[in-house]
Short mmCIF file of C-alpha atoms in Angstrom, two decimals:
data_model
loop_
_atom_site.label_atom_id
_atom_site.label_comp_id
_atom_site.label_asym_id
_atom_site.label_seq_id
_atom_site.Cartn_x
_atom_site.Cartn_y
_atom_site.Cartn_z
CA UNK A 1 24.56 131.75 179.77
CA UNK A 2 22.99 135.26 180.00
CA UNK A 3 22.38 136.49 176.47
CA UNK A 4 22.07 140.75 176.26
CA UNK A 5 21.43 143.08 173.72
CA UNK A 6 23.04 146.31 174.97
CA UNK A 7 21.03 149.55 174.61
CA UNK A 8 20.56 152.31 177.19
CA UNK A 9 18.76 151.75 180.35
CA UNK A 10 15.26 152.95 181.04
CA UNK A 11 13.02 153.62 184.27
CA UNK A 12 11.73 150.75 185.99
CA UNK A 13 8.19 149.53 186.48
CA UNK A 14 6.82 149.65 189.73
CA UNK A 15 6.39 146.02 191.39
CA UNK A 16 3.34 143.93 190.65
CA UNK A 17 2.23 140.85 192.29
CA UNK A 18 1.56 138.64 189.10
CA UNK A 19 0.64 140.85 186.14
CA UNK A 20 -0.49 139.41 182.90
CA UNK A 21 2.10 138.45 180.10
CA UNK A 22 0.15 141.06 178.05
CA UNK A 23 1.03 143.82 180.79
CA UNK A 24 4.79 143.07 180.96
CA UNK A 25 4.72 143.62 177.17
CA UNK A 26 2.79 146.75 177.64
CA UNK A 27 5.66 148.02 180.28
CA UNK A 28 8.31 147.21 177.74
CA UNK A 29 6.55 148.96 175.00
CA UNK A 30 5.95 152.15 177.37
CA UNK A 31 9.71 151.88 178.23
CA UNK A 32 10.88 151.81 174.49
CA UNK A 33 8.49 154.61 173.64
CA UNK A 34 9.93 156.72 176.39
CA UNK A 35 13.44 156.32 175.32
CA UNK A 36 13.45 154.60 171.91
CA UNK A 37 15.36 151.43 173.54
CA UNK A 38 14.92 148.59 175.73
CA UNK A 39 17.74 146.43 177.07
CA UNK A 40 16.54 142.70 177.21
CA UNK A 41 18.13 139.38 178.68
CA UNK A 42 17.39 135.98 178.34
CA UNK A 43 18.85 133.22 180.74
CA UNK A 44 18.52 129.65 180.70
CA UNK A 45 18.62 128.75 184.64
CA UNK A 46 19.03 125.01 184.00
CA UNK A 47 16.89 124.75 187.22
CA UNK A 48 17.03 121.20 187.74
CA UNK A 49 21.11 121.48 187.78
CA UNK A 50 21.15 124.21 190.13
CA UNK A 51 18.51 122.73 192.65
CA UNK A 52 20.34 119.30 192.69
CA UNK A 53 23.60 120.83 193.37
CA UNK A 54 22.41 123.76 195.65
CA UNK A 55 23.85 126.52 193.50
CA UNK A 56 21.73 129.43 194.40
CA UNK A 57 24.13 131.99 195.37
CA UNK A 58 26.37 131.49 192.11
CA UNK A 59 22.97 131.52 190.20
CA UNK A 60 21.67 135.07 191.52
CA UNK A 61 25.15 136.55 191.49
CA UNK A 62 25.42 135.79 187.59
CA UNK A 63 22.29 137.92 187.37
CA UNK A 64 22.98 140.63 189.44
CA UNK A 65 26.30 141.20 187.53
CA UNK A 66 24.40 141.32 183.97
CA UNK A 67 22.45 144.34 185.13
CA UNK A 68 21.63 146.77 183.65
CA UNK A 69 18.51 145.48 181.65
CA UNK A 70 15.25 146.45 181.30
CA UNK A 71 13.47 142.93 181.04
CA UNK A 72 14.67 139.47 181.49
CA UNK A 73 13.21 136.18 180.72
CA UNK A 74 14.06 133.20 182.39
CA UNK A 75 14.03 129.44 180.74
CA UNK A 76 13.70 126.20 182.94
CA UNK A 77 12.75 128.25 186.25
CA UNK A 78 10.05 126.78 188.66
CA UNK A 79 9.90 130.09 191.00
CA UNK A 80 10.56 133.39 189.17
CA UNK A 81 9.49 135.28 192.30
CA UNK A 82 12.26 133.78 194.30
CA UNK A 83 14.93 134.34 191.38
CA UNK A 84 13.57 138.09 191.05
CA UNK A 85 13.82 138.79 194.83
CA UNK A 86 17.15 136.54 195.65
CA UNK A 87 18.79 138.36 192.59
CA UNK A 88 17.95 141.98 193.97
CA UNK A 89 15.67 142.77 190.96
CA UNK A 90 13.69 145.42 193.10
CA UNK A 91 11.30 147.15 190.87
CA UNK A 92 10.85 144.54 188.55
CA UNK A 93 7.26 142.94 187.77
CA UNK A 94 7.45 139.26 186.90
CA UNK A 95 5.09 136.59 185.67
CA UNK A 96 5.27 132.72 186.33
CA UNK A 97 4.30 130.66 183.66
CA UNK A 98 1.60 128.00 184.15
CA UNK A 99 2.08 125.19 186.89
CA UNK A 100 2.69 122.14 186.32
CA UNK A 101 4.47 123.17 183.32
CA UNK A 102 2.19 121.86 180.27
CA UNK A 103 5.58 121.14 178.18
CA UNK A 104 8.18 119.57 180.42
CA UNK A 105 11.48 118.60 179.05
CA UNK A 106 11.16 114.69 177.95
#
């Protein structure tokens, strides 16, 4: 389930290969300063389930339907770049957490 907080959209940042988490926060801060509001979405992908059942298309469709948002965070995601690319999030910078995950599900 995607959770969002609705506010007016702002301009998108140019894509970057792998920005730091700090630079993503800076982009969001700049967007907020420009318009005063940023729309944020959080989504638990249940990666293990999507991967096991090969449900990539429905996953990407859900993300596409939730736009517009300015920042989206994914939980349980092994390949942020692939999700961003396949969900048509052109113009979104992304950051992948550490691999291997230092805190996997027990």
